[in-house]
């Protein structure tokens, strides 16, 4: 019988995170204080962030960071995750390519986000923090953080954009099931929320406002810190457990990937699958291609600019050097909620600029078509975000069919789509649309970042 899955025992859960910053030929540019334009030090981030996370964020020297034993113990609930050969997808496509995927949908939260949530919750607990807070739009990060907080005995407060709170009741109940307190944002519990509600009591909220509320809570509550589920360097680093396991599993399969693919929101799951292999391009002359799959309605890597910009819509964060569409960018309401972010992580932006990775943008109908083929062949209904990685994989596999090349393709299945079935419903009933984003629209949003670089 042909081998379908490559499984590693719990003892093979990685012992260290891989910090790609230490081996990058060109280091990322510094974060800047928006008022003084001075480069930030880790201490500048301490008031809002967990201190260990702040240190990891700016660590450009240590290639390997030990994973605390209590975090590895929590990883054991779902790690090592399986590496799977997608034989039936290959057959359906008639491609000579070998397609593998790393299945991160098996985590209790249903996505890769738990890899960082558990680390962040642990570091917070160790520093005597009692409460953590965050914002959530689509609800995936909120779900992962709620679970991680429960595991390490922290209280978790999630500000959820009001319109999502009402439209995505199951994501809200997942967070509540794991014991978190969910506040629809804007709320009366913060200055930022009150200001908005006194002007417009029916305001339906925005991610920018939810971030402002969560950061305000962290700044004004003793022993409370703010956490983020993507974009930042430490989050991307925590995700490298994905690729470190995949590297060993590919070796068990007797293969090494020619192409590595991940969907791209802020860049954390892409980093996770890519960086451990990318280090061999940097250090050992390997020639693997790394492809980020982003939505055509939020194309920061393919159509954005490399500039300093705020990481949040409200302009409360430091300035980050990144590929951005402008921090006021308002993407169309596509279903891959996790990919609707205006910028790319700082490390990823530098790697993109230096030609270590490539990006493609995809329309959502192509991605759902790919997701449905994947569900019918491989038996897993993918998250709408993950459908982008699958669509990009199918494009590469079809190219192999045309040229007759037998390439090895590895993609990350970042999550399952069980809480996104309304999106599949819309696709199946033919209601789902593609969006064209004009250059004029893009230029308008870019002004918000251009101003900061003048
Ligand atoms: C949040 C999310 C993403 C996008 O975030 P990245 O930081 O770019 O990985 C992708 N897939 C799923 C399932 C998500 O929940």
Tab-separated table of C-alpha atoms and ligand atoms in Angstrom:
chain	number	residue	atom	x	y	z
A	1	UNK	CA	0.000	0.000	0.000
A	2	UNK	CA	1.305	3.460	-0.855
A	3	UNK	CA	2.095	5.699	2.107
A	4	UNK	CA	-0.394	8.530	2.576
A	5	UNK	CA	0.563	10.192	5.882
A	6	UNK	CA	3.888	10.922	7.535
A	7	UNK	CA	3.446	11.039	11.293
A	8	UNK	CA	6.077	11.994	13.863
A	9	UNK	CA	5.855	10.983	17.539
A	10	UNK	CA	5.388	13.634	20.258
A	11	UNK	CA	9.067	13.350	21.118
A	12	UNK	CA	9.774	14.971	17.731
A	13	UNK	CA	7.863	18.171	18.594
A	14	UNK	CA	10.489	20.840	17.900
A	15	UNK	CA	12.564	21.955	20.894
A	16	UNK	CA	13.454	25.360	19.385
A	17	UNK	CA	11.824	28.016	17.238
A	18	UNK	CA	13.828	29.054	14.176
A	19	UNK	CA	14.599	32.793	14.185
A	20	UNK	CA	15.245	33.612	10.539
A	21	UNK	CA	16.287	37.177	11.429
A	22	UNK	CA	19.628	35.779	12.621
A	23	UNK	CA	20.509	34.398	9.180
A	24	UNK	CA	18.979	36.997	6.856
A	25	UNK	CA	21.609	38.568	4.573
A	26	UNK	CA	19.803	41.932	4.872
A	27	UNK	CA	18.304	42.461	8.322
A	28	UNK	CA	14.867	44.056	8.590
A	29	UNK	CA	14.922	47.846	9.032
A	30	UNK	CA	14.123	49.062	12.564
A	31	UNK	CA	10.651	49.785	13.914
A	32	UNK	CA	10.262	53.537	14.428
A	33	UNK	CA	8.593	55.620	17.102
A	34	UNK	CA	6.055	57.588	15.014
A	35	UNK	CA	6.563	60.785	17.030
A	36	UNK	CA	10.378	60.912	17.238
A	37	UNK	CA	11.341	58.596	14.334
A	38	UNK	CA	13.821	56.937	16.716
A	39	UNK	CA	14.392	53.171	16.299
A	40	UNK	CA	12.541	51.195	18.973
A	41	UNK	CA	14.165	49.075	21.653
A	42	UNK	CA	12.421	46.050	23.209
A	43	UNK	CA	11.743	48.108	26.377
A	44	UNK	CA	9.637	50.509	24.323
A	45	UNK	CA	7.226	47.660	23.633
A	46	UNK	CA	6.972	46.431	27.252
A	47	UNK	CA	4.007	48.602	28.312
A	48	UNK	CA	1.724	46.886	25.803
A	49	UNK	CA	3.360	43.541	24.941
A	50	UNK	CA	4.549	40.562	26.939
A	51	UNK	CA	8.253	41.255	27.560
A	52	UNK	CA	9.626	37.977	26.204
A	53	UNK	CA	7.622	38.544	23.006
A	54	UNK	CA	9.029	42.088	22.716
A	55	UNK	CA	12.584	40.740	23.057
A	56	UNK	CA	11.959	38.022	20.481
A	57	UNK	CA	10.448	40.622	18.166
A	58	UNK	CA	13.724	42.517	17.830
A	59	UNK	CA	16.154	39.613	18.266
A	60	UNK	CA	18.443	39.542	15.216
A	61	UNK	CA	21.200	37.387	16.707
A	62	UNK	CA	19.929	34.094	18.164
A	63	UNK	CA	19.144	31.612	15.411
A	64	UNK	CA	17.390	29.145	17.728
A	65	UNK	CA	15.074	30.096	20.626
A	66	UNK	CA	14.218	27.278	23.078
A	67	UNK	CA	10.532	26.317	23.253
A	68	UNK	CA	9.526	26.148	26.940
A	69	UNK	CA	8.636	22.618	28.063
A	70	UNK	CA	5.072	23.596	29.216
A	71	UNK	CA	4.405	24.933	25.687
A	72	UNK	CA	5.674	21.695	24.114
A	73	UNK	CA	3.372	19.801	26.482
A	74	UNK	CA	0.409	21.821	25.232
A	75	UNK	CA	1.516	21.334	21.616
A	76	UNK	CA	1.270	17.591	22.262
A	77	UNK	CA	-2.545	17.879	22.208
A	78	UNK	CA	-2.286	18.168	18.400
A	79	UNK	CA	1.393	18.156	17.349
A	80	UNK	CA	3.212	16.808	15.496
A	81	UNK	CA	0.599	17.493	12.828
A	82	UNK	CA	0.433	15.100	9.867
A	83	UNK	CA	2.171	15.639	6.545
A	84	UNK	CA	-0.075	14.164	3.864
A	85	UNK	CA	0.566	13.199	0.239
A	86	UNK	CA	-2.399	14.436	-1.817
A	87	UNK	CA	-2.488	11.475	-4.222
A	88	UNK	CA	-6.143	11.888	-5.105
A	89	UNK	CA	-5.775	15.586	-5.837
A	90	UNK	CA	-2.774	14.746	-8.059
A	91	UNK	CA	-4.850	12.145	-9.893
A	92	UNK	CA	-7.798	14.495	-10.367
A	93	UNK	CA	-5.424	17.055	-11.878
A	94	UNK	CA	-3.553	14.481	-13.964
A	95	UNK	CA	-0.305	16.104	-12.906
A	96	UNK	CA	3.110	14.472	-12.630
A	97	UNK	CA	3.793	16.763	-9.628
A	98	UNK	CA	3.982	15.254	-6.142
A	99	UNK	CA	1.752	17.307	-3.845
A	100	UNK	CA	2.131	17.269	-0.062
A	101	UNK	CA	0.310	19.289	2.564
A	102	UNK	CA	0.959	19.972	6.226
A	103	UNK	CA	-2.338	19.684	8.076
A	104	UNK	CA	-2.585	22.451	10.680
A	105	UNK	CA	-6.386	22.170	10.744
A	106	UNK	CA	-6.133	19.424	13.381
A	107	UNK	CA	-5.479	21.881	16.228
A	108	UNK	CA	-8.230	22.361	18.855
A	109	UNK	CA	-8.842	25.846	17.453
A	110	UNK	CA	-8.971	24.522	13.882
A	111	UNK	CA	-6.004	26.497	12.564
A	112	UNK	CA	-2.282	27.157	12.888
A	113	UNK	CA	-2.941	30.205	15.127
A	114	UNK	CA	-2.719	28.123	18.284
A	115	UNK	CA	1.038	27.603	17.711
A	116	UNK	CA	1.638	31.219	18.672
A	117	UNK	CA	-1.300	31.650	21.073
A	118	UNK	CA	0.072	28.942	23.385
A	119	UNK	CA	3.552	30.476	23.399
A	120	UNK	CA	2.243	33.977	24.054
A	121	UNK	CA	-0.075	32.838	26.861
A	122	UNK	CA	2.738	30.893	28.512
A	123	UNK	CA	5.205	33.817	28.419
A	124	UNK	CA	2.497	36.110	29.824
A	125	UNK	CA	1.758	33.759	32.710
A	126	UNK	CA	5.458	33.414	33.489
A	127	UNK	CA	5.776	37.198	33.779
A	128	UNK	CA	2.961	37.409	36.325
A	129	UNK	CA	0.362	38.675	33.871
A	130	UNK	CA	-3.220	37.747	34.800
A	131	UNK	CA	-5.203	39.058	31.808
A	132	UNK	CA	-4.610	39.087	28.088
A	133	UNK	CA	-6.586	40.946	25.514
A	134	UNK	CA	-6.849	41.138	21.750
A	135	UNK	CA	-9.170	42.041	18.929
A	136	UNK	CA	-10.662	39.675	16.427
A	137	UNK	CA	-12.439	40.194	13.143
A	138	UNK	CA	-13.140	36.798	11.649
A	139	UNK	CA	-12.691	35.181	15.071
A	140	UNK	CA	-9.911	32.668	14.395
A	141	UNK	CA	-7.223	34.356	16.451
A	142	UNK	CA	-9.729	35.046	19.225
A	143	UNK	CA	-10.636	31.355	19.336
A	144	UNK	CA	-7.008	30.250	19.548
A	145	UNK	CA	-6.149	32.801	22.226
A	146	UNK	CA	-9.214	31.902	24.324
A	147	UNK	CA	-8.119	28.270	24.397
A	148	UNK	CA	-4.477	29.120	25.143
A	149	UNK	CA	-5.463	31.497	27.965
A	150	UNK	CA	-7.590	28.793	29.571
A	151	UNK	CA	-4.695	26.329	29.406
A	152	UNK	CA	-2.341	28.689	31.236
A	153	UNK	CA	-4.882	30.076	33.724
A	154	UNK	CA	-5.244	33.595	32.306
A	155	UNK	CA	-8.378	35.668	31.834
A	156	UNK	CA	-8.919	36.554	28.198
A	157	UNK	CA	-10.899	39.540	26.928
A	158	UNK	CA	-11.592	39.710	23.214
A	159	UNK	CA	-12.950	42.767	21.440
A	160	UNK	CA	-14.896	41.508	18.456
A	161	UNK	CA	-15.937	43.870	15.678
A	162	UNK	CA	-19.686	44.343	16.292
A	163	UNK	CA	-20.788	43.370	12.807
A	164	UNK	CA	-18.834	40.064	13.045
A	165	UNK	CA	-20.157	39.515	16.588
A	166	UNK	CA	-23.655	39.499	15.137
A	167	UNK	CA	-22.876	37.770	11.839
A	168	UNK	CA	-20.512	35.048	13.067
A	169	UNK	CA	-22.269	33.677	16.145
A	170	UNK	CA	-20.400	30.346	16.038
A	171	UNK	CA	-16.962	31.926	16.235
A	172	UNK	CA	-18.233	33.873	19.218
A	173	UNK	CA	-19.563	30.710	20.869
A	174	UNK	CA	-16.251	28.932	20.274
A	175	UNK	CA	-14.467	31.686	22.218
A	176	UNK	CA	-17.092	31.618	24.961
A	177	UNK	CA	-16.875	27.830	25.176
A	178	UNK	CA	-13.151	28.186	25.869
A	179	UNK	CA	-14.023	30.663	28.632
A	180	UNK	CA	-13.176	34.078	27.164
A	181	UNK	CA	-15.152	37.267	27.714
A	182	UNK	CA	-16.250	38.687	24.357
A	183	UNK	CA	-17.132	42.352	24.041
A	184	UNK	CA	-18.688	43.681	20.856
A	185	UNK	CA	-16.662	46.676	19.697
A	186	UNK	CA	-17.185	49.631	19.916
A	187	UNK	CA	-18.113	49.238	23.602
A	188	UNK	CA	-18.678	51.571	26.530
A	189	UNK	CA	-15.804	49.919	28.437
A	190	UNK	CA	-13.079	52.130	26.925
A	191	UNK	CA	-12.528	55.798	26.124
A	192	UNK	CA	-11.995	54.888	22.431
A	193	UNK	CA	-15.285	52.991	22.293
A	194	UNK	CA	-17.263	55.638	24.212
A	195	UNK	CA	-16.057	58.391	21.874
A	196	UNK	CA	-17.359	56.502	18.862
A	197	UNK	CA	-20.653	55.457	20.459
A	198	UNK	CA	-21.519	58.931	21.718
A	199	UNK	CA	-21.126	60.197	18.143
A	200	UNK	CA	-23.003	57.245	16.591
A	201	UNK	CA	-24.791	54.780	18.922
A	202	UNK	CA	-25.323	52.412	15.952
A	203	UNK	CA	-21.673	52.189	14.890
A	204	UNK	CA	-21.020	48.603	13.708
A	205	UNK	CA	-17.326	48.703	14.527
A	206	UNK	CA	-14.064	48.192	12.656
A	207	UNK	CA	-10.852	46.308	13.266
A	208	UNK	CA	-9.118	49.636	13.913
A	209	UNK	CA	-11.519	50.476	16.707
A	210	UNK	CA	-11.299	46.981	18.219
A	211	UNK	CA	-7.485	47.264	18.275
A	212	UNK	CA	-7.716	50.660	19.959
A	213	UNK	CA	-10.030	49.250	22.613
A	214	UNK	CA	-7.847	46.188	23.295
A	215	UNK	CA	-4.671	48.295	23.485
A	216	UNK	CA	-6.362	50.810	25.782
A	217	UNK	CA	-7.464	48.008	28.099
A	218	UNK	CA	-3.890	46.656	28.203
A	219	UNK	CA	-2.418	50.097	28.926
A	220	UNK	CA	-4.925	50.975	31.678
A	221	UNK	CA	-5.316	47.602	33.444
A	222	UNK	CA	-2.619	46.304	35.817
A	223	UNK	CA	-1.155	42.930	34.775
A	224	UNK	CA	-2.923	43.005	31.429
A	225	UNK	CA	-1.114	42.674	28.085
A	226	UNK	CA	-2.140	42.916	24.463
A	227	UNK	CA	-1.446	40.105	21.998
A	228	UNK	CA	-1.425	39.797	18.209
A	229	UNK	CA	-2.022	36.720	16.069
A	230	UNK	CA	-0.083	37.573	12.902
A	231	UNK	CA	2.290	40.046	11.220
A	232	UNK	CA	4.769	40.504	14.092
A	233	UNK	CA	8.158	38.770	13.993
A	234	UNK	CA	7.677	36.747	17.170
A	235	UNK	CA	4.350	35.391	15.888
A	236	UNK	CA	5.964	34.316	12.596
A	237	UNK	CA	8.798	32.694	14.545
A	238	UNK	CA	6.426	30.657	16.753
A	239	UNK	CA	4.886	29.251	13.575
A	240	UNK	CA	8.207	27.732	12.436
A	241	UNK	CA	7.245	24.546	14.302
A	242	UNK	CA	5.187	23.814	11.171
A	243	UNK	CA	8.118	23.820	8.761
A	244	UNK	CA	10.584	22.214	11.177
A	245	UNK	CA	8.298	19.205	11.464
A	246	UNK	CA	7.585	19.234	7.733
A	247	UNK	CA	11.301	19.130	6.983
A	248	UNK	CA	11.671	15.858	8.910
A	249	UNK	CA	8.469	14.462	7.399
A	250	UNK	CA	9.549	15.269	3.836
A	251	UNK	CA	12.784	13.417	4.589
A	252	UNK	CA	10.710	10.404	5.694
A	253	UNK	CA	8.959	10.626	2.321
A	254	UNK	CA	12.377	10.756	0.661
A	255	UNK	CA	11.670	14.127	-0.974
A	256	UNK	CA	12.612	17.794	-0.712
A	257	UNK	CA	10.197	20.492	-1.916
A	258	UNK	CA	10.885	22.367	-5.167
A	259	UNK	CA	8.011	24.716	-4.317
A	260	UNK	CA	6.571	25.732	-0.921
A	261	UNK	CA	3.216	27.531	-0.815
A	262	UNK	CA	1.189	29.235	1.913
A	263	UNK	CA	-1.773	31.595	1.944
A	264	UNK	CA	-0.902	35.070	3.106
A	265	UNK	CA	-2.761	37.394	5.490
A	266	UNK	CA	-0.084	38.994	7.651
A	267	UNK	CA	2.336	36.190	6.871
A	268	UNK	CA	2.475	33.940	9.941
A	269	UNK	CA	1.421	30.578	8.499
A	270	UNK	CA	3.461	31.257	5.352
A	271	UNK	CA	6.499	31.975	7.560
A	272	UNK	CA	5.833	28.787	9.472
A	273	UNK	CA	5.934	26.485	6.472
A	274	UNK	CA	8.563	28.490	4.539
A	275	UNK	CA	11.327	29.702	6.876
A	276	UNK	CA	12.801	26.323	7.894
A	277	UNK	CA	13.223	25.450	4.177
A	278	UNK	CA	14.227	28.988	3.220
A	279	UNK	CA	17.179	28.727	5.576
A	280	UNK	CA	18.612	26.079	3.249
A	281	UNK	CA	18.298	28.499	0.310
A	282	UNK	CA	20.232	31.067	2.336
A	283	UNK	CA	22.775	28.739	3.934
A	284	UNK	CA	23.127	25.704	1.646
A	285	UNK	CA	22.388	26.949	-1.861
A	286	UNK	CA	19.032	25.149	-2.227
A	287	UNK	CA	16.795	26.585	-4.945
A	288	UNK	CA	13.289	26.036	-3.569
A	289	UNK	CA	10.659	28.567	-4.704
A	290	UNK	CA	8.449	30.110	-2.013
A	291	UNK	CA	5.057	31.370	-3.147
A	292	UNK	CA	2.700	33.481	-1.008
A	293	UNK	CA	-0.942	33.290	-2.126
A	294	UNK	CA	-2.897	36.439	-1.360
A	295	UNK	CA	-6.408	37.559	-2.290
A	296	UNK	CA	-6.769	39.829	-5.323
A	297	UNK	CA	-8.896	42.127	-3.160
A	298	UNK	CA	-6.045	42.658	-0.658
A	299	UNK	CA	-2.842	42.424	-2.750
A	300	UNK	CA	-0.149	43.938	-0.507
A	301	UNK	CA	2.721	41.825	-1.869
A	302	UNK	CA	1.793	41.934	-5.554
A	303	UNK	CA	0.537	45.530	-5.765
A	304	UNK	CA	1.532	47.253	-2.499
A	305	UNK	CA	4.574	49.422	-1.770
A	306	UNK	CA	7.515	48.837	0.563
A	307	UNK	CA	7.190	51.743	3.001
A	308	UNK	CA	6.980	52.598	6.671
A	309	UNK	CA	3.366	52.307	7.817
A	310	UNK	CA	1.262	51.738	10.921
A	311	UNK	CA	0.360	48.135	11.688
A	312	UNK	CA	-3.187	49.158	12.632
A	313	UNK	CA	-5.949	51.192	11.100
A	314	UNK	CA	-6.070	53.638	14.017
A	315	UNK	CA	-2.340	54.487	13.855
A	316	UNK	CA	-1.522	53.495	17.456
A	317	UNK	CA	1.373	51.116	16.757
A	318	UNK	CA	5.028	51.874	15.935
A	319	UNK	CA	5.896	52.439	12.266
A	320	UNK	CA	6.881	49.211	10.550
A	321	UNK	CA	8.867	48.841	7.304
A	322	UNK	CA	6.610	46.647	5.189
A	323	UNK	CA	4.769	45.995	1.963
A	324	UNK	CA	1.523	47.827	2.552
A	325	UNK	CA	-1.610	49.044	0.837
A	326	UNK	CA	-1.871	51.931	3.343
A	327	UNK	CA	-3.166	51.454	6.894
A	328	UNK	CA	-6.576	52.914	5.998
A	329	UNK	CA	-7.046	50.240	3.300
A	330	UNK	CA	-10.583	48.832	3.304
A	331	UNK	CA	-10.710	45.506	1.469
A	332	UNK	CA	-13.877	44.125	-0.107
A	333	UNK	CA	-15.726	41.799	2.266
A	334	UNK	CA	-14.357	38.552	0.844
A	335	UNK	CA	-14.841	35.402	2.859
A	336	UNK	CA	-11.204	34.754	3.610
A	337	UNK	CA	-11.452	37.122	6.581
A	338	UNK	CA	-7.995	36.167	7.819
A	339	UNK	CA	-6.383	37.520	4.646
A	340	UNK	CA	-7.956	40.988	4.765
A	341	UNK	CA	-4.972	42.782	6.303
A	342	UNK	CA	-3.308	45.813	4.724
A	343	UNK	CA	0.350	44.921	5.324
A	344	UNK	CA	2.881	42.093	5.290
A	345	UNK	CA	5.097	41.202	8.250
A	346	UNK	CA	8.441	43.021	8.470
A	347	UNK	CA	10.667	39.967	7.909
A	348	UNK	CA	8.546	38.787	5.002
A	349	UNK	CA	8.597	42.228	3.429
A	350	UNK	CA	12.399	42.297	3.527
A	351	UNK	CA	12.630	38.763	2.088
A	352	UNK	CA	10.214	39.756	-0.668
A	353	UNK	CA	12.247	42.868	-1.454
A	354	UNK	CA	15.427	40.768	-1.606
A	355	UNK	CA	13.886	38.206	-3.986
A	356	UNK	CA	13.775	35.220	-1.617
A	357	UNK	CA	10.045	34.710	-2.142
A	358	UNK	CA	7.337	35.453	-4.697
A	359	UNK	CA	3.644	36.210	-4.474
A	360	UNK	CA	0.523	35.734	-6.560
A	361	UNK	CA	-2.952	37.134	-6.075
A	362	UNK	CA	-6.096	35.109	-6.618
A	363	UNK	CA	-9.786	35.851	-7.084
A	364	UNK	CA	-12.071	34.211	-4.551
A	365	UNK	CA	-14.149	32.137	-6.988
A	366	UNK	CA	-10.966	30.385	-8.189
A	367	UNK	CA	-10.042	29.686	-4.571
A	368	UNK	CA	-13.424	28.161	-3.641
A	369	UNK	CA	-13.367	26.019	-6.782
A	370	UNK	CA	-9.958	24.761	-5.652
A	371	UNK	CA	-11.211	24.222	-2.086
A	372	UNK	CA	-14.124	22.115	-3.276
A	373	UNK	CA	-11.872	19.937	-5.462
A	374	UNK	CA	-9.610	19.485	-2.425
A	375	UNK	CA	-12.566	18.556	-0.187
A	376	UNK	CA	-13.803	16.007	-2.729
A	377	UNK	CA	-10.391	14.446	-3.298
A	378	UNK	CA	-8.614	14.707	0.067
A	379	UNK	CA	-11.627	14.754	2.410
A	380	UNK	CA	-10.964	17.976	4.314
A	381	UNK	CA	-13.071	21.113	3.877
A	382	UNK	CA	-10.448	23.872	3.925
A	383	UNK	CA	-10.760	27.329	5.477
A	384	UNK	CA	-11.420	30.005	2.823
A	385	UNK	CA	-7.934	31.356	3.598
A	386	UNK	CA	-6.330	27.956	2.979
A	387	UNK	CA	-8.226	27.693	-0.330
A	388	UNK	CA	-5.805	30.353	-1.635
A	389	UNK	CA	-2.834	28.064	-0.978
A	390	UNK	CA	-4.670	25.190	-2.649
A	391	UNK	CA	-5.517	27.282	-5.734
A	392	UNK	CA	-1.885	28.374	-6.047
A	393	UNK	CA	-0.782	24.730	-5.691
A	394	UNK	CA	-3.204	23.663	-8.427
A	395	UNK	CA	-1.820	26.329	-10.759
A	396	UNK	CA	1.725	25.036	-10.227
A	397	UNK	CA	0.601	21.411	-10.613
A	398	UNK	CA	-1.101	22.274	-13.904
A	399	UNK	CA	2.080	23.935	-15.107
A	400	UNK	CA	3.908	20.672	-14.370
A	401	UNK	CA	1.324	18.862	-16.469
A	402	UNK	CA	2.051	21.168	-19.403
A	403	UNK	CA	5.824	20.848	-19.147
A	404	UNK	CA	5.922	17.238	-17.950
A	405	UNK	CA	8.128	18.197	-14.980
A	406	UNK	CA	7.750	16.086	-11.846
A	407	UNK	CA	8.104	18.794	-9.209
A	408	UNK	CA	7.526	18.309	-5.490
A	409	UNK	CA	5.087	20.843	-4.104
A	410	UNK	CA	4.418	21.386	-0.384
A	411	UNK	CA	1.645	23.631	0.881
A	412	UNK	CA	0.330	24.520	4.303
A	413	UNK	CA	-3.298	23.715	5.081
A	414	UNK	CA	-3.685	26.529	7.619
A	415	UNK	CA	-7.151	25.599	8.862
A	416	UNK	CA	-10.472	23.856	8.245
A	417	UNK	CA	-13.621	25.541	7.015
A	418	UNK	CA	-16.302	24.050	9.279
A	419	UNK	CA	-17.253	27.442	10.687
A	420	UNK	CA	-17.234	29.009	7.210
A	421	UNK	CA	-19.898	26.914	5.526
A	422	UNK	CA	-22.012	29.991	4.760
A	423	UNK	CA	-19.201	31.078	2.416
A	424	UNK	CA	-19.317	27.685	0.673
A	425	UNK	CA	-23.119	28.033	0.469
A	426	UNK	CA	-22.739	31.316	-1.345
A	427	UNK	CA	-20.187	29.902	-3.767
A	428	UNK	CA	-22.310	26.840	-4.500
A	429	UNK	CA	-25.421	28.943	-5.109
A	430	UNK	CA	-23.443	31.150	-7.518
A	431	UNK	CA	-23.737	34.308	-5.415
A	432	UNK	CA	-20.051	34.780	-4.770
A	433	UNK	CA	-18.386	37.565	-6.750
A	434	UNK	CA	-14.864	38.477	-7.736
A	435	UNK	CA	-13.715	42.032	-7.097
A	436	UNK	CA	-11.584	44.235	-9.319
A	437	UNK	CA	-9.409	46.667	-7.431
A	438	UNK	CA	-8.406	49.572	-9.679
A	439	UNK	CA	-5.023	51.318	-9.574
A	440	UNK	CA	-6.849	54.541	-8.720
A	441	UNK	CA	-8.509	52.958	-5.668
A	442	UNK	CA	-5.176	51.544	-4.544
A	443	UNK	CA	-3.381	54.873	-4.965
A	444	UNK	CA	-6.032	56.577	-2.830
A	445	UNK	CA	-5.479	54.183	0.093
A	446	UNK	CA	-1.701	54.337	-0.362
A	447	UNK	CA	-1.777	58.023	0.460
A	448	UNK	CA	-2.210	57.151	4.140
A	449	UNK	CA	1.211	55.424	4.068
A	450	UNK	CA	2.866	57.746	1.527
A	451	UNK	CA	2.283	60.681	3.904
A	452	UNK	CA	4.324	58.917	6.591
A	453	UNK	CA	7.285	58.507	4.218
A	454	UNK	CA	7.327	62.000	2.767
B	1	LIG	C1	-5.561	33.954	10.313
B	1	LIG	C2	-5.512	32.901	9.290
B	1	LIG	C3	-4.736	33.027	8.115
B	1	LIG	C4	-3.957	34.266	7.772
B	1	LIG	O1	-3.026	34.690	8.679
B	1	LIG	P1	-1.450	34.532	8.468
B	1	LIG	O2	-0.860	35.244	9.619
B	1	LIG	O3	-1.102	35.162	7.155
B	1	LIG	O4	-1.165	33.090	8.477
B	1	LIG	C5	-4.703	31.976	7.228
B	1	LIG	N1	-5.418	30.849	7.432
B	1	LIG	C6	-6.192	30.680	8.525
B	1	LIG	C7	-6.959	29.427	8.687
B	1	LIG	C8	-6.256	31.699	9.502
B	1	LIG	O5	-6.996	31.528	10.591
